[in-house]
Amino acid sequence: MALMTQRLLDEEIAIDEETERSRDTERHETHVNQCEMSSSFSATSPSTSSAYQLEEHISAPRATPELPPSDPKRRKWQSHPGRNRFGCGGRLVCSRSHGAFVVTVILMIATLTVYFVFDAPFLWGYSPAIPIVAAVLSLIVITNFFATSFTDPGILPRVDNIEIIEMDRQQANGNGINDVAHLRPRFQDVVVNGEHVKMKYCTTCRLYRPPRCSHCAICDNCVLMFDHHCPWVGNCIGLRNYTYFYRFVFCLSILVIYLFASAVTHISLLAQEMPFGDVMRKTPGSAVVIVICFFTTWSIIGLACFHTYLLCADLTTNEDLKGLYRRKHRPTPPSSTPSTSAATNSSVGHSTKNPFYAGCFKSFFGRLFKSRFPSLLDARGYLDPHPTIEIRVPKKSEKSIENH
Amino acid sequence: MAQKPGTMAQMRNGTSGGDKRQYETEVIILNQCRKLNGQIFIQRDYSKGLDVQFEAEYPARLTEKVPRDVWENTIVRINRIFADAEAITPQTIFETVLGCFTCYASYAITKSTYRRKLDELQEFLNRENREIYHHVGFHIRNPMERGLRVLEISLLSRQGETPRDDVDSPGGAIRTI
């Protein structure tokens, strides 16, 4: 028994040394990160914060090997490291920068108010259906807008230290190397439907970003199926809120055209009865609606068409902007063997087809009608730094008693 | 230390019956197990696309503990649950359309298909753990805890010896209650 305990203690010490070593390597890496990214100030703060976090985490179990007295009532969103704002006890997630979001809300509310004050009563006289349709459309637009703004876009939670340490150990054992740079190469290659896709290592979240996942510089999170960060809705657009966003943009483009047409009709009908100056004096609101709609229509219709195209081609805005699947922008093949690439594609560059594309119709409906992906953040879940499980084991008479 | 093993154990559990069939509940602190034994990580399999699937390869550390076909059965079932959750069925279409028409009020009330499948997964994992993996010192954790990136298997006992029975409370990973 004593011998066993001794052995166990040795083991424990060895493991502590190991964590120590990993901590050093971590430190080294964060240092490298800082040097590397000192030009962009936004990247420095998270790496230092992760270092602090690590420090804390490693030292905590040493001081108290038993279950430490941690507050069980803390929820996960309260210690979320990204730049997000949470509402309603973690149910709502949005970005911390919200300037443009406020502008959008004011613009939308103002336009709709003006329309319903000046145009709607007049048009009600012709047909009550006209304002009712406008009301329904605006309701759809507003709900989709808020759904986009306050839904978790598909944030990948950051990796905890235990997993990093263990991964490194497994890698080191597997390859027999002890160098951090070799342990975690910048890219990992996966084959998706026969095409090579690079998975980049995210130094902030400390994980290999899954294909189509990207790190949002504004929210400081890795977001699955990252489309873009939309300041107007004040959130990233990703896997979980893309459908809301698409419906929002699509319905908004219809609504804007509808409001524009209504206001123009209103003014032209009045202009038949009275001179134009009187019309302006009677419904100044219509003119306001026309001006606002005229200037916003083009960008919104363009956006709606663009996203319809993206849905049909199964692309994200991010991929489209980077030109990931276009020939020109791919000077080197990701990882095909040098001999074949040199023979075939050395001058032209390598074009890859989109490995996720499964046909226009299928991708369009696939992205709009899938069941909602669960929030990986689990923002309302309780933090549990020391998870325990209960297992049922057959009783072994003497040994289990020895613990007491 | 050990006084009267049989009576003590019986008192604690308050059960009587054949001593072969007796079980007791152990609380295992997973972090300590991870420090001692490490974990097995099953990575995501992206070869078919982005739908959540895990690599079906047989992890080397399971050898001699879990037969290959048992493991394959488990992983195939897990993958099938995710495949079902990601599939587009009339039900998911109905869910979405209903959500649109009710201003997403229905989302607040009803569980999504995906969520129901995750509950099913949790149930399945609990059963598999209880019936197979706990007996040989493994614990498959719910991949949701790792953001569906990896499937983590905790090793509850060390290879070669069984710290589950021998670790003392002060430094040990396991306490018996």
Coordinates of C-alpha atoms in Angstrom, one line a residue, chain B:
Chain B
M1 CA -7.8 1.2 8.6
A2 CA -9.9 -1.8 7.6
Q3 CA -12.1 -3.0 10.4
K4 CA -15.0 -5.0 9.2
P5 CA -15.2 -4.6 5.5
G6 CA -18.5 -6.3 4.9
T7 CA -20.6 -4.6 7.5
M8 CA -19.2 -1.2 6.9
A9 CA -20.0 -1.4 3.2
Q10 CA -23.5 -2.6 3.9
M11 CA -24.2 0.1 6.3
R12 CA -23.1 2.8 3.9
N13 CA -25.2 1.6 1.1
G14 CA -28.1 0.4 3.1
T15 CA -28.6 -2.5 0.8
S16 CA -28.6 -6.1 1.3
G17 CA -28.3 -9.0 -1.1
G18 CA -25.8 -11.2 -2.8
D19 CA -22.4 -9.6 -2.3
K20 CA -21.4 -10.2 -5.9
R21 CA -24.2 -8.0 -7.2
Q22 CA -23.5 -5.1 -4.9
Y23 CA -22.6 -1.8 -6.4
E24 CA -21.4 1.4 -4.8
T25 CA -21.2 4.9 -6.3
E26 CA -17.8 6.4 -6.7
V27 CA -17.3 10.1 -7.4
I28 CA -14.4 10.6 -9.8
I29 CA -12.8 14.0 -10.2
L30 CA -12.1 14.0 -13.9
N31 CA -9.3 16.7 -13.9
Q32 CA -7.2 14.5 -11.6
C33 CA -7.8 11.5 -13.9
R34 CA -6.7 13.6 -16.8
K35 CA -3.5 14.7 -15.0
L36 CA -2.7 11.1 -14.2
N37 CA -3.7 9.3 -17.3
G38 CA -4.3 11.8 -20.0
Q39 CA -7.2 11.5 -22.4
I40 CA -8.0 10.0 -25.7
F41 CA -9.1 12.5 -28.3
I42 CA -11.2 11.4 -31.2
Q43 CA -10.9 14.1 -33.9
R44 CA -13.6 15.4 -36.2
D45 CA -13.8 13.7 -39.6
Y46 CA -14.2 16.4 -42.2
S47 CA -13.8 14.1 -45.2
K48 CA -17.5 14.2 -46.0
G49 CA -18.0 17.9 -45.3
L50 CA -18.8 20.1 -42.3
D51 CA -21.5 17.9 -40.8
V52 CA -20.5 16.7 -37.3
Q53 CA -18.8 13.4 -37.7
F54 CA -16.0 11.8 -35.7
E55 CA -13.2 9.6 -36.9
A56 CA -14.2 6.0 -36.6
E57 CA -10.6 4.8 -36.2
Y58 CA -9.9 2.5 -33.3
P59 CA -7.8 4.3 -30.7
A60 CA -4.7 2.4 -29.7
R61 CA -5.2 3.0 -26.0
L62 CA -8.5 1.1 -26.0
T63 CA -6.7 -2.1 -27.0
E64 CA -7.2 -5.1 -24.7
K65 CA -9.9 -3.1 -22.8
V66 CA -12.6 -2.6 -25.3
P67 CA -13.1 -5.0 -28.3
R68 CA -12.8 -3.3 -31.6
D69 CA -16.4 -4.1 -32.7
V70 CA -17.8 -2.7 -29.5
W71 CA -16.0 0.6 -30.1
E72 CA -17.0 0.7 -33.7
N73 CA -20.6 0.1 -32.7
T74 CA -20.4 3.1 -30.3
I75 CA -18.8 5.5 -32.7
V76 CA -21.0 4.5 -35.6
R77 CA -24.0 5.1 -33.4
I78 CA -22.7 8.5 -32.3
N79 CA -22.0 9.5 -35.9
R80 CA -25.5 8.3 -36.9
I81 CA -27.1 10.5 -34.3
F82 CA -25.3 13.5 -35.6
A83 CA -26.1 12.6 -39.2
D84 CA -29.8 12.5 -38.3
A85 CA -29.5 15.8 -36.5
E86 CA -28.0 17.5 -39.5
A87 CA -30.3 16.0 -42.1
I88 CA -33.0 18.1 -43.8
T89 CA -36.3 16.4 -43.2
P90 CA -39.9 17.6 -43.5
Q91 CA -39.8 18.1 -39.8
T92 CA -36.9 20.6 -39.9
I93 CA -38.5 22.4 -42.8
F94 CA -41.8 22.7 -40.8
E95 CA -39.9 23.9 -37.8
T96 CA -38.2 26.6 -39.7
V97 CA -41.4 27.8 -41.5
L98 CA -43.3 27.7 -38.3
G99 CA -40.6 29.8 -36.7
C100 CA -40.8 32.4 -39.5
F101 CA -44.5 32.7 -39.2
T102 CA -44.6 33.0 -35.4
C103 CA -41.7 35.5 -35.2
Y104 CA -39.5 32.8 -33.7
A105 CA -41.8 32.5 -30.7
S106 CA -42.1 28.8 -31.5
Y107 CA -38.3 28.5 -31.1
A108 CA -38.6 29.6 -27.6
I109 CA -41.2 27.0 -26.8
T110 CA -40.2 23.9 -28.7
K111 CA -36.9 22.0 -28.8
S112 CA -35.2 21.9 -32.2
T113 CA -34.6 18.5 -33.8
Y114 CA -30.9 19.0 -33.2
R115 CA -31.4 19.6 -29.5
R116 CA -33.6 16.5 -29.3
K117 CA -30.9 14.5 -31.0
L118 CA -28.3 15.8 -28.6
D119 CA -30.5 14.7 -25.7
E120 CA -30.6 11.3 -27.4
L121 CA -26.8 11.3 -27.6
Q122 CA -26.4 12.1 -24.0
E123 CA -28.7 9.3 -23.1
F124 CA -26.9 6.9 -25.4
L125 CA -23.5 8.0 -23.9
N126 CA -24.7 7.5 -20.4
R127 CA -25.9 4.0 -21.2
E128 CA -22.8 3.0 -23.0
N129 CA -20.6 4.4 -20.2
R130 CA -22.6 2.7 -17.6
E131 CA -22.8 -0.7 -19.3
I132 CA -19.4 -0.9 -21.0
Y133 CA -16.9 1.8 -20.6
H134 CA -16.9 2.4 -16.8
H135 CA -16.2 -1.2 -16.2
V136 CA -12.9 -1.0 -18.0
G137 CA -12.0 2.4 -16.8
F138 CA -13.1 4.8 -19.6
H139 CA -15.6 7.5 -19.7
I140 CA -16.8 9.0 -23.0
R141 CA -17.6 12.6 -22.5
N142 CA -20.3 14.5 -24.3
P143 CA -18.6 16.2 -27.3
M144 CA -20.7 19.4 -26.6
E145 CA -18.3 20.1 -23.7
R146 CA -15.5 20.4 -26.2
G147 CA -17.5 22.4 -28.7
L148 CA -18.1 19.4 -31.0
R149 CA -14.4 19.6 -32.0
V150 CA -13.2 16.5 -30.4
L151 CA -14.7 13.5 -28.7
E152 CA -12.9 13.1 -25.4
I153 CA -12.5 9.8 -23.6
S154 CA -11.3 10.1 -20.1
L155 CA -9.2 7.3 -18.7
L156 CA -10.4 6.6 -15.2
S157 CA -7.7 4.1 -14.3
R158 CA -4.1 3.7 -15.3
Q159 CA -2.8 1.0 -17.5
G160 CA -1.5 -2.0 -15.6
E161 CA -2.8 -0.9 -12.2
T162 CA -6.1 0.3 -10.8
P163 CA -5.7 3.5 -9.0
R164 CA -9.5 3.6 -8.7
D165 CA -9.2 1.2 -5.8
D166 CA -5.9 2.3 -4.4
V167 CA -5.6 6.0 -4.5
D168 CA -5.9 7.6 -1.0
S169 CA -8.1 10.6 -0.6
P170 CA -5.5 13.3 0.1
G171 CA -3.6 13.2 -3.1
G172 CA -5.9 10.9 -5.0
A173 CA -8.3 11.3 -7.8
I174 CA -11.1 9.3 -6.3
R175 CA -13.1 9.4 -3.2
T176 CA -15.5 6.8 -2.2
I177 CA -18.8 7.9 -0.7

